[in-house]
XYZ file of C-alpha atoms in Angstrom:
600
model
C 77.507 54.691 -15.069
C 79.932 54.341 -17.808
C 83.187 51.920 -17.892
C 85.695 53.600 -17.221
C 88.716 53.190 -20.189
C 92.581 52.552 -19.095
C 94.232 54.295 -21.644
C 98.257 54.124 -22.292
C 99.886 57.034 -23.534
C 103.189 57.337 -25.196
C 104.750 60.444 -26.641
C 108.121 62.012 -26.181
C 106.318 65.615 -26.086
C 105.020 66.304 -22.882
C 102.931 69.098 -23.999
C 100.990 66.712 -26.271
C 100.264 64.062 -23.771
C 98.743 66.906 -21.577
C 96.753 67.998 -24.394
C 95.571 64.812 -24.925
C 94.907 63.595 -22.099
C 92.239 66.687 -21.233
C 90.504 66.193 -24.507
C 89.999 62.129 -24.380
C 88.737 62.782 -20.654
C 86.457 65.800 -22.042
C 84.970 63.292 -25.243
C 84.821 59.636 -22.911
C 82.327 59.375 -20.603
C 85.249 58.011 -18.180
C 88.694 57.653 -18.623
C 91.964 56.739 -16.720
C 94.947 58.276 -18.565
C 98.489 57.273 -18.119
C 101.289 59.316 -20.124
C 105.077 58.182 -20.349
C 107.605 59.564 -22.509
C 108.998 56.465 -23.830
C 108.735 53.451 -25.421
C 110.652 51.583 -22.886
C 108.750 53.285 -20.166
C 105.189 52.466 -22.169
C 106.483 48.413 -22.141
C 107.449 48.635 -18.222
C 103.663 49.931 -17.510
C 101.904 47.101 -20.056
C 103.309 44.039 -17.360
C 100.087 44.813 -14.960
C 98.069 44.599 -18.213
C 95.313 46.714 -16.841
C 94.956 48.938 -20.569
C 92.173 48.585 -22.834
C 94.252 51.078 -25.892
C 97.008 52.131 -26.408
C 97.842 55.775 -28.799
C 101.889 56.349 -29.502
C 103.334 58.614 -31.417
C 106.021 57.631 -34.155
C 109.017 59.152 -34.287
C 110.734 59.253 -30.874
C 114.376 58.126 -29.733
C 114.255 54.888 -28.532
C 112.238 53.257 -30.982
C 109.640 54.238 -33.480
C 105.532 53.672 -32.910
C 105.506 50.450 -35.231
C 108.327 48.996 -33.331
C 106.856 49.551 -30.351
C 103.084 47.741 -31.952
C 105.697 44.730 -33.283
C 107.208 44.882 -29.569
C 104.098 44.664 -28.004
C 102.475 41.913 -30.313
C 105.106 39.479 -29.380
C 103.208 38.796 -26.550
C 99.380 40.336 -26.960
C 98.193 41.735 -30.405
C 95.000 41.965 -29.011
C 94.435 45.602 -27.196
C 93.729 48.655 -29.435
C 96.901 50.292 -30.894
C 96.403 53.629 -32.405
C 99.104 55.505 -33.859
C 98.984 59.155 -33.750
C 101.777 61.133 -35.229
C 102.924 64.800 -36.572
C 105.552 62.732 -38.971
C 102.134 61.664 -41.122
C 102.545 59.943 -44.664
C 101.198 57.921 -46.793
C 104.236 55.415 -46.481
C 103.947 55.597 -42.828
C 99.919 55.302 -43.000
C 100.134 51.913 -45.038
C 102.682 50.543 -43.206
C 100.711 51.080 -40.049
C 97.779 49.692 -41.652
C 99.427 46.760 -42.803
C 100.856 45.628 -39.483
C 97.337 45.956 -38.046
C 97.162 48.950 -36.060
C 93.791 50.081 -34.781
C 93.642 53.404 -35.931
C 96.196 55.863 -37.603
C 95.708 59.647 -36.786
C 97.924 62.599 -37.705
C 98.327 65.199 -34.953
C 96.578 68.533 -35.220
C 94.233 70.837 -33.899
C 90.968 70.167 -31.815
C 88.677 68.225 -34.583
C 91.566 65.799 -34.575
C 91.459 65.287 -31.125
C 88.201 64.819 -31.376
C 88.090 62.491 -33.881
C 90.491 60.354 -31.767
C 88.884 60.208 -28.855
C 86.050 59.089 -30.701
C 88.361 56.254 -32.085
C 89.498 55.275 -28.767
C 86.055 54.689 -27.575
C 85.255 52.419 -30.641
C 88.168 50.124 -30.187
C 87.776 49.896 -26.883
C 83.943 49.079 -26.876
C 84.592 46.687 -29.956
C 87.647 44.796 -27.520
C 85.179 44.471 -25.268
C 82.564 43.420 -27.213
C 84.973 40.845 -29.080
C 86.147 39.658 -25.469
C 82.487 39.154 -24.708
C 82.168 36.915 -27.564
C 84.795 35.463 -27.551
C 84.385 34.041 -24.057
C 80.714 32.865 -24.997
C 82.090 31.023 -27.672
C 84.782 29.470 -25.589
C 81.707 28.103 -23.468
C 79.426 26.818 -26.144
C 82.358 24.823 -27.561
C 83.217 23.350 -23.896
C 79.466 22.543 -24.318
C 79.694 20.967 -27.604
C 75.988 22.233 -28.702
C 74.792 22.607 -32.234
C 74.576 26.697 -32.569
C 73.135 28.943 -35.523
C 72.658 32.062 -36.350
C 69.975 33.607 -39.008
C 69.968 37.019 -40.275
C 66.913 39.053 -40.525
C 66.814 37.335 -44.416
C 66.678 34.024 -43.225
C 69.800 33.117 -44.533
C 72.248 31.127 -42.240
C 74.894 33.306 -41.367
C 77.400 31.635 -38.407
C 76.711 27.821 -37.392
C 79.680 25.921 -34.974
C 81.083 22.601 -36.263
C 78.860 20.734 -34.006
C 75.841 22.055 -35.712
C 78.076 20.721 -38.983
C 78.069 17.332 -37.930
C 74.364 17.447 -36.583
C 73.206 18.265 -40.379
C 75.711 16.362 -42.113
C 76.979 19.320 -44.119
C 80.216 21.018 -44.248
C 79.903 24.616 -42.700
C 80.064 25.983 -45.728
C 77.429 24.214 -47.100
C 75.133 25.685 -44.879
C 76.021 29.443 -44.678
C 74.548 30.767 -47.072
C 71.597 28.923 -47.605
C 67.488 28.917 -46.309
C 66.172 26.737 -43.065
C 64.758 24.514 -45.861
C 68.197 22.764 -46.118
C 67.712 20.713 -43.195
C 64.052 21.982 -42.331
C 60.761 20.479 -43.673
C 58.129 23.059 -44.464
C 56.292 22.381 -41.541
C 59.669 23.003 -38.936
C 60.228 26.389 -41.132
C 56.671 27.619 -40.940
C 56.926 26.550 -36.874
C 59.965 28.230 -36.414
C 59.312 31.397 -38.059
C 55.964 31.521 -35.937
C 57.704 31.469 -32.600
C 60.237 33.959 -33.697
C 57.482 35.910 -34.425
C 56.098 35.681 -30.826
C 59.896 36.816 -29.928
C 59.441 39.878 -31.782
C 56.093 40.932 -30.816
C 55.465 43.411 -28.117
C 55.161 41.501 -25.167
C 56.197 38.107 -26.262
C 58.583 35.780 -24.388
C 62.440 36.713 -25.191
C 63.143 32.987 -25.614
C 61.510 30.184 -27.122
C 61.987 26.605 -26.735
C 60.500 23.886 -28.806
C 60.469 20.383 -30.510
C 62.037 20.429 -34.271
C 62.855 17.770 -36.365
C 66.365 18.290 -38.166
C 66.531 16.529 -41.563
C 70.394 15.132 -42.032
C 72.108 14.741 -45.623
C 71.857 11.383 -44.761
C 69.891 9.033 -42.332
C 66.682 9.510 -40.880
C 65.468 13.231 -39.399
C 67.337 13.570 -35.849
C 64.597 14.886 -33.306
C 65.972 18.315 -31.183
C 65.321 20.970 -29.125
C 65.577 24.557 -30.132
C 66.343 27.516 -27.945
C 65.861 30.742 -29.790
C 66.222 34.040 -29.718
C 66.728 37.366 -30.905
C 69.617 39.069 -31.660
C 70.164 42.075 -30.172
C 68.778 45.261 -32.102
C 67.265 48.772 -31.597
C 64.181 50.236 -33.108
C 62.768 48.556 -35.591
C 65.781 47.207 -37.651
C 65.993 43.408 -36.519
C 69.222 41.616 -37.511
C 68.752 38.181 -37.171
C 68.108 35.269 -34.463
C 70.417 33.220 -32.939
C 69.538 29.251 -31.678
C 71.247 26.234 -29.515
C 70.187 22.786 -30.864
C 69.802 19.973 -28.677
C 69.464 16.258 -29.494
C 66.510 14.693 -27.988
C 67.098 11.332 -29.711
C 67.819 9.219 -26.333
C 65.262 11.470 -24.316
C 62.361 10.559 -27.279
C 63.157 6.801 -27.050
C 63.155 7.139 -23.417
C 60.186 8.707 -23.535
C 58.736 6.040 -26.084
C 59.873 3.205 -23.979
C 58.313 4.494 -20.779
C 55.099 5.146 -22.830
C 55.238 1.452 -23.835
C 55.920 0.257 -20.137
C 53.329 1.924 -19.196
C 50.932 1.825 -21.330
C 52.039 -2.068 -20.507
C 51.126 -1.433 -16.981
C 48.012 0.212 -17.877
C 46.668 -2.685 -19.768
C 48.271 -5.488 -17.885
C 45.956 -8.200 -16.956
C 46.269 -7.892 -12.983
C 45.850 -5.477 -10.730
C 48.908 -3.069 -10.582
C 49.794 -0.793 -8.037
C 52.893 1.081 -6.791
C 53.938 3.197 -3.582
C 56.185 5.630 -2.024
C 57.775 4.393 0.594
C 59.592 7.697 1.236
C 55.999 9.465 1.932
C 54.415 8.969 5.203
C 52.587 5.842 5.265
C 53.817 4.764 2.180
C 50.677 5.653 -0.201
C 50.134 4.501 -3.360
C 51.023 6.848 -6.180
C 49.780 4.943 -9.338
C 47.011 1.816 -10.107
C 46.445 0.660 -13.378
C 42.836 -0.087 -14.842
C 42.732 -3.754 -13.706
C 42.758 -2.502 -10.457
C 40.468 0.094 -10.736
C 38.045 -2.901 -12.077
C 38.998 -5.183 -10.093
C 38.255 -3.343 -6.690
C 35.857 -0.678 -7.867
C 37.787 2.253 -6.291
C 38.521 5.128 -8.853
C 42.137 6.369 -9.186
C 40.673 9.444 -7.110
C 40.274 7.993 -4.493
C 42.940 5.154 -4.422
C 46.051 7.135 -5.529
C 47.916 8.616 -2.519
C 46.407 6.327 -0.296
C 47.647 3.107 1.742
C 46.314 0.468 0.298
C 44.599 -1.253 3.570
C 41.682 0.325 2.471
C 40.826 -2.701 0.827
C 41.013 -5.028 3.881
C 37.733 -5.637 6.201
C 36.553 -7.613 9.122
C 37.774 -11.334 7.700
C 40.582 -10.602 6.648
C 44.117 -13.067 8.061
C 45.818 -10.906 9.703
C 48.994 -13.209 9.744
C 48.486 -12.469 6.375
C 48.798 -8.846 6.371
C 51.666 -9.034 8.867
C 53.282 -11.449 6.327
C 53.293 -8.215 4.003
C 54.638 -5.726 6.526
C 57.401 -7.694 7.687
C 58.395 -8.013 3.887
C 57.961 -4.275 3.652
C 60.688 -3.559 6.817
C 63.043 -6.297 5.466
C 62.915 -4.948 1.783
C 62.378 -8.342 0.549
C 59.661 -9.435 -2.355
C 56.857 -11.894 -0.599
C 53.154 -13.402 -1.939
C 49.892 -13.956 0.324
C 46.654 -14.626 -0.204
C 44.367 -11.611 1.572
C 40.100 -11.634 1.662
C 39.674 -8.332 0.334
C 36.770 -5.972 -0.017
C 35.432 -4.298 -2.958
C 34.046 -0.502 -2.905
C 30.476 -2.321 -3.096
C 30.850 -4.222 0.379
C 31.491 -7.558 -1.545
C 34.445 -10.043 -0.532
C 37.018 -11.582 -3.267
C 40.380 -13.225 -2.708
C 43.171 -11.380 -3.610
C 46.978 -13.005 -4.151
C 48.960 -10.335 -3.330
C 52.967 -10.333 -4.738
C 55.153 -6.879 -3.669
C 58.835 -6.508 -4.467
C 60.539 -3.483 -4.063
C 62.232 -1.202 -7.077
C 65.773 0.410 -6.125
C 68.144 2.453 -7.586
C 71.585 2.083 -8.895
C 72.337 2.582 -5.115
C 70.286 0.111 -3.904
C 67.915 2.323 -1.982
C 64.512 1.388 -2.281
C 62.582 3.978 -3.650
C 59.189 2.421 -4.817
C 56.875 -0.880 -4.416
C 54.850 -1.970 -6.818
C 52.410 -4.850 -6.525
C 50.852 -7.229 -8.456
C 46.851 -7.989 -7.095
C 45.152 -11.088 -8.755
C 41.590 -11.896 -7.813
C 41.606 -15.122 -7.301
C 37.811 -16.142 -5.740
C 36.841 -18.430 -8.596
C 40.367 -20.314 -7.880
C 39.210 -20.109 -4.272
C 35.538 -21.270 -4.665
C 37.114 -24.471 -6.726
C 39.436 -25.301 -4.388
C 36.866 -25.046 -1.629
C 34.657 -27.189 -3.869
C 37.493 -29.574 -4.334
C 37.689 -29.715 -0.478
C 34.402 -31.032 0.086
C 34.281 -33.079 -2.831
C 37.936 -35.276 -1.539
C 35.687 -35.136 2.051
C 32.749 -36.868 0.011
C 34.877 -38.864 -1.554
C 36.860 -40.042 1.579
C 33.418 -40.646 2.856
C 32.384 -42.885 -0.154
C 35.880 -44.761 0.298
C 34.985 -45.563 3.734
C 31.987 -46.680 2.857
C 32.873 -48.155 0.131
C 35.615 -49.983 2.372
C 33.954 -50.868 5.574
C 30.416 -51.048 4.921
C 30.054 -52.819 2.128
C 33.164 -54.899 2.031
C 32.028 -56.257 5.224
C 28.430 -58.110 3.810
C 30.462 -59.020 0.708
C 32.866 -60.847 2.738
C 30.004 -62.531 4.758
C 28.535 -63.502 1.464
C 31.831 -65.217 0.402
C 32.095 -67.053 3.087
C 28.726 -68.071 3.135
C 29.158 -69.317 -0.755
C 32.137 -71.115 0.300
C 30.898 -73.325 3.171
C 27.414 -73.977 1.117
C 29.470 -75.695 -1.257
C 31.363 -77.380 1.017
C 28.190 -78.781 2.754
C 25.897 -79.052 0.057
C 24.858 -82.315 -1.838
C 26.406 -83.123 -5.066
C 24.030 -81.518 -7.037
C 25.301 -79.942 -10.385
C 22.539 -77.286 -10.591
C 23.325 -76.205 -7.174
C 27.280 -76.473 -7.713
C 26.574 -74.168 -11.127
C 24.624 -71.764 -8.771
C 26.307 -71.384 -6.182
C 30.049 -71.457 -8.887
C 28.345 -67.972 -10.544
C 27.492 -66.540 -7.427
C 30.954 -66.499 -6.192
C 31.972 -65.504 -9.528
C 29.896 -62.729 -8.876
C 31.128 -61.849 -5.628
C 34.337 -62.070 -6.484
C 33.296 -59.321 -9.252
C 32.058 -57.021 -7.192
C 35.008 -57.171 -5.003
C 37.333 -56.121 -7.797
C 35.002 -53.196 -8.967
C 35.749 -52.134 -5.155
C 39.182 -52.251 -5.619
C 39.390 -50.438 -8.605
C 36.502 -47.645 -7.348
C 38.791 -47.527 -4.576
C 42.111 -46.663 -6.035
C 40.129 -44.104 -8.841
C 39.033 -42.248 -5.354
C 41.706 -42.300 -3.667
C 44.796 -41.824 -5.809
C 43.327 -41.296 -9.316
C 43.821 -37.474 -9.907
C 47.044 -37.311 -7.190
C 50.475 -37.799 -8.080
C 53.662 -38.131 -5.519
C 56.851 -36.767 -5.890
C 58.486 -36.883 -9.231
C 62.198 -37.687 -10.221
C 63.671 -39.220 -13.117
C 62.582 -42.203 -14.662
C 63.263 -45.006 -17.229
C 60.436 -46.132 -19.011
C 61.704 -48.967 -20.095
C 62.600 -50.152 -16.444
C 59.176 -49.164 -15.541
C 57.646 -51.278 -18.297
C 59.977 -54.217 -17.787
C 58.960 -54.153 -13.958
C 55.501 -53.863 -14.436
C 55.231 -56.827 -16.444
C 56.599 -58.892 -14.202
C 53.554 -58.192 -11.826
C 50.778 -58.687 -14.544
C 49.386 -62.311 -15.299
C 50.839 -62.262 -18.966
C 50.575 -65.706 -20.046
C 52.670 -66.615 -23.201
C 52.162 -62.531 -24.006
C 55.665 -60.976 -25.336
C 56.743 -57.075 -24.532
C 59.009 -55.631 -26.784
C 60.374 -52.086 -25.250
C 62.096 -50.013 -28.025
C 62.723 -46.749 -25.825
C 65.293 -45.363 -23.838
C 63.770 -42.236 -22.325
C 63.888 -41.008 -19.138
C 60.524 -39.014 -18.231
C 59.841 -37.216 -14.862
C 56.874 -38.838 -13.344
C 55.889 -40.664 -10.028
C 57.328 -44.375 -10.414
C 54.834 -45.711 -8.668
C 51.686 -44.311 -10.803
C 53.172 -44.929 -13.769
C 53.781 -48.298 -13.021
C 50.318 -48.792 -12.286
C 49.677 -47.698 -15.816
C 52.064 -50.087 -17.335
C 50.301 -52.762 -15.680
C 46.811 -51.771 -16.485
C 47.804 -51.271 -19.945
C 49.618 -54.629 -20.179
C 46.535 -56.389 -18.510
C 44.309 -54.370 -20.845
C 45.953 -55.841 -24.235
C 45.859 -59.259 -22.784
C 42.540 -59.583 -21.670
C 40.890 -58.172 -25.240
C 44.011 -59.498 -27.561
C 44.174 -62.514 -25.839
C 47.560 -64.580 -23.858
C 49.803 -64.779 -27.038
C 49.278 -60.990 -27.957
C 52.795 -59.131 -28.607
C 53.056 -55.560 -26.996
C 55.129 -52.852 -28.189
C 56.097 -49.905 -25.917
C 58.230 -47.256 -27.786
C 59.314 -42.889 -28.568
C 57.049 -40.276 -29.647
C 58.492 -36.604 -30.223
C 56.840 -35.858 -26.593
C 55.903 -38.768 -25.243
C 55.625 -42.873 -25.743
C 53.071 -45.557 -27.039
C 52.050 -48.842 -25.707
C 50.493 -50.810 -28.748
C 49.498 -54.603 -29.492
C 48.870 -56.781 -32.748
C 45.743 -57.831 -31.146
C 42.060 -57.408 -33.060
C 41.866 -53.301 -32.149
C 39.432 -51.605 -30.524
C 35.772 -52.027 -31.280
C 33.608 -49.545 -32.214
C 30.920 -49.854 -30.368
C 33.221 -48.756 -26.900
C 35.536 -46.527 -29.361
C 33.671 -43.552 -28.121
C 33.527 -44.324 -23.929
C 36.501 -46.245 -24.291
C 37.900 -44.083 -20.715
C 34.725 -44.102 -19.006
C 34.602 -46.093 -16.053
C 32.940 -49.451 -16.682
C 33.535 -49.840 -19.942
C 34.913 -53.126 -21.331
C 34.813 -55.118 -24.622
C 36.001 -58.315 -22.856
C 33.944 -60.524 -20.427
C 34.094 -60.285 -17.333
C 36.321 -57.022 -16.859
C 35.703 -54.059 -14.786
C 36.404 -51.787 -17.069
C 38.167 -49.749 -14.784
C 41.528 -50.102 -16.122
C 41.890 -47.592 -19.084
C 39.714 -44.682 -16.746
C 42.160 -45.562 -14.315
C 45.315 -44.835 -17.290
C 43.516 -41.500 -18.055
C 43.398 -40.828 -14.664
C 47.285 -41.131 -14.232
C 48.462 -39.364 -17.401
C 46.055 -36.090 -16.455
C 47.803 -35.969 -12.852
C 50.954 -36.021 -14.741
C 49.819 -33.338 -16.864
C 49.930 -35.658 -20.010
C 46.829 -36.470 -22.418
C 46.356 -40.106 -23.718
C 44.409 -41.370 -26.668
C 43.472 -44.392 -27.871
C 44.387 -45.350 -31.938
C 44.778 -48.580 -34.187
C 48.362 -49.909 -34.050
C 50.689 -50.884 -37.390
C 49.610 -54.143 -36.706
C 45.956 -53.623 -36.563
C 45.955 -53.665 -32.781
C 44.922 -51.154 -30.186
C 47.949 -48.284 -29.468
C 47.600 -45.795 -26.494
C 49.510 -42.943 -27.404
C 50.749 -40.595 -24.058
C 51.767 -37.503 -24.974
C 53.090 -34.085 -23.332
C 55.903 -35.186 -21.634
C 59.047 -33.082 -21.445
C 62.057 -35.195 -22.013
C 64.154 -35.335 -18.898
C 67.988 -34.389 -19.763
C 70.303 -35.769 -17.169
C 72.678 -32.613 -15.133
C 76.164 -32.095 -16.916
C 79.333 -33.963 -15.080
C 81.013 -31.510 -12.823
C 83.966 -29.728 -14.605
């Protein structure tokens, strides 16, 4: 059913409006007429604004037609004004024309009516049509979208000012010219294949896809094109017509989640992350580490929980650990025995925290699952190797210390009692020389066993404090120590005491009681050196091996006991020839210690 068309018509000749009115309601389809007499009447009826044309005659009392047009344009030019007059001239005709009437007719017999009923139903159908558009346009402008249209030459014919500013051109630049102006060959040939599948018999009537736009300037701007077809009939097509979008942001988006997860993919743990807002809170992605790591396919893991992977020995304060984290939305760490898709155990150190959005809702886990059974196999090895050597300590302390006391004594009161015999005296002097030997080897197995790879607490410390302490408790003789540091290290004071002193007894008993010892900075860490003879080479190599000694009657116990220190304190220590031509222990891999700034 056709439109109907609200027509206005004014004419001071009654018998013309009547006429009129039963030939445009014979021609139209459907039409509303309304006839008045006079201009003034004709403005009174345009304040409900409900006409889509208006036809007026020219020469009547109150005012002439192209008064009434100039009247009537002071507030809306835009509805169809045709003038249709028995006063017809050439004059009149060009001045109707130039004031920008729709349509000038002369009044006559039926082909005239006919022809302007035919007139009305153009202007009315191109108002409407113009209303359509323009009211489209008014939206794609609020949208601010790149928009083109092509005719059916491939020639730009209409693009908006934000299509413009997208290419870099001035609009004028660009009507007028081929797709190749801001197209590469490849984006032409693409585009003119899926308007192609537009125009074919049962293609799609829209298609959307990825093109590159190459700017005047700058580097091609990816976007998404939405094209179709303009409207046409038969088999004369007029053009297509396309909305632009920039994809920029989405494409780096797209890159950067790519990367992340691509990240994730790769990473060198066990990955996983869940719903929490699907029952049972499954998870919904692993990457390959855990796939490898557990030997349960994606298949079969994703959309899962992931208790699967618990069995018969595994803590279950340790699992309960987990859930409580889970209710309280808080990130925790445990360490679960696990079970592989094979039956097999291996420790797993499990770390959740949860992922929320900008409102703080949590709406996924992930987790982080490191196997951790060679970690777990050392430190059970470790275990019973600190039992063994507790053992070995206690032996070490009570069994044997016990005859080698009994043998002291017994040296002591044989030469109390014995005759004055000076081969017997010399006997029974290097047996308790001996003795006394032994016990210090006991001592120093001792401390390696108990304390040697254990450090306590650290805090700030001075090293020259530390140095000027520890020789205090060292038989030094007429030895000098020169300390040319002030650094503060973080260490246990205690330990690294004990290497001071075993240093400082080390440099006098191979450089001898007049030896001068330097202690002082290196970029991360300090030296202890001496202008005594250096190290010989032939315990260069083993100089840190327990037993070792160039000087008579040492242990050799005190440098492996050094090494010992510095590697609980996470520092290396090496052994070199001093300025002097001494020995110089150089510790190294200590971060400097900078003291907290004063409160404001």
């Amino acid at each position: 059913m056709a439109e109907r068309i609200d027509v206005l018509h004014v004419d001071d000749d009654a018998s013309v409006l009547d006429l009129t009115e039963a030939y445009l309601e014979r021609e139209l389809d459907a039409v509303a007429v309304t006839s008045v007499t006079t201009p003034s009447a004709a403005l009174e009826e345009l304040d409900d604004d409900r006409f889509e044309c208006i036809i007026s005659d020219y020469d009547m009392p109150e005012m002439n037609g192209l008064a009434l047009f100039e009247r009537i344009c002071e507030t809306d030019c835009s509805t169809p004004f045709v003038l249709y007059t028995g006063k017809g001239s050439e004059e009149i005709a060009s001045q109707a024309l130039n004031a920008g009437v729709t349509g000038y007719f002369q009044k006559g017999g039926p082909e005239q009516l006919r022809r302007l009923a035919n007139r009305v139903g153009q202007a009315v159908e191109e108002h409407r049509t113009r209303e359509i558009a323009d009211r489209y346009s008014t939206v794609i402008d609020a949208l601010g979208y790149p928009v083109y249209v092509v005719d059916e030459t491939g020639t730009f014919e209409f693009v908006n000012e934000p299509f413009a500013e997208l290419a870099g051109y001035d609009v004028e630049e660009i009507v007028g010219s081929k797709p190749g102006l801001i197209k590469g060959d490849d984006a032409v040939h693409e585009s003119e294949d899926r308007l192609g599948t537009i125009l074919s018999r049962n293609g799609p009537d829209i298609q959307r896809f990825r093109v590159d736009i190459e700017p005047k300037e700058g580097d091609p701007i990816p976007c998404r094109d939405h094209m179709a077809a303009l409207p046409y009939e038969g088999e004369e097509f007029d053009g297509s017509v396309g909305i632009l979008r920039d994809i920029s942001e989405d494409v780096e988006q797209r890159e950067e989640l790519e990367t992340k997860t691509r990240a994730l993919d790769e990473a060198p743990v066990g990955i996983t992350i869940t719903d929490p807002e699907l029952p049972d809170n499954p998870m919904v992605y692993v990457n390959d580490r855990f796939v490898e790591m557990t030997g349960y396919d994606r298949d079969y893991a994703v959309g899962v929980n992931c208790r699967f992977l618990q069995g018969p020995d595994t803590d279950e304060a340790a699992v309960s650990t987990l859930r409580d984290a889970i209710a309280a939305e808080e990130s925790t760490s445990v360490e679960l025995l696990n079970y592989r898709q094979d039956g097999t155990e291996f420790w797993n150190r499990v770390s959740i925290a949860p992922i929320t959005d900008a409102a703080g809702r949590v709406t996924e886990w992930v987790g982080f699952q490191e196997d951790i059974t060679e970690f777990k196999t050392r430190e059970a090895a470790l275990k019973r190797q600190n039992e063994r050597l507790d053992s070995f300590a206690s032996i070490v302390s009570h069994d044997l210390r016990n005859p080698l006391n009994v043998a002291q004594g017994r040296v002591e009161l044989a030469e109390t009692t014995a005759d004055e015999d000076a081969e017997i005296d010399e006997h029974l002097d290097a047996t308790a020389a001996a003795l006394d030997r032994i016990e210090s080897i006991i001592d120093h197995t001792l401390t390696l066993a108990r304390e040697g790879e254990t450090v306590g607490d650290t805090e700030p410390v001075s090293l020259a404090t530390v140095a000027t302490d520890s020789w205090e408790t060292v038989e030094t003789g007429a030895a000098t120590l020169t300390v040319e540091t002030d650094r503060e290290v973080s260490a246990d004071p205690d330990r690294l005491r004990n290497l001071f002193e075993n240093l400082a007894r080390n440099a006098v008993e191979h450089a001898g009681p007049d030896v001068t010892i330097r202690v002082g900075d290196l970029d991360d860490g300090f030296y202890v050196a001496d202008d005594g003879p250096g190290i010989p080479e032939s315990v260069a190599d083993d100089l840190f091996e327990p037993g070792q000694s160039s000087a008579e009657g040492n242990t050799g116990f005190g440098l492996a006991i050094v090494q010992e220190i510095a590697s609980a304190h996470g520092w290396t220590v090496e052994a070199t020839a001093s300025d002097e031509g001494g020995a110089r222990f150089e510790i190294r891999g200590i971060k400097r210690h900078y003291a907290p700034l004063p409160e404001p």
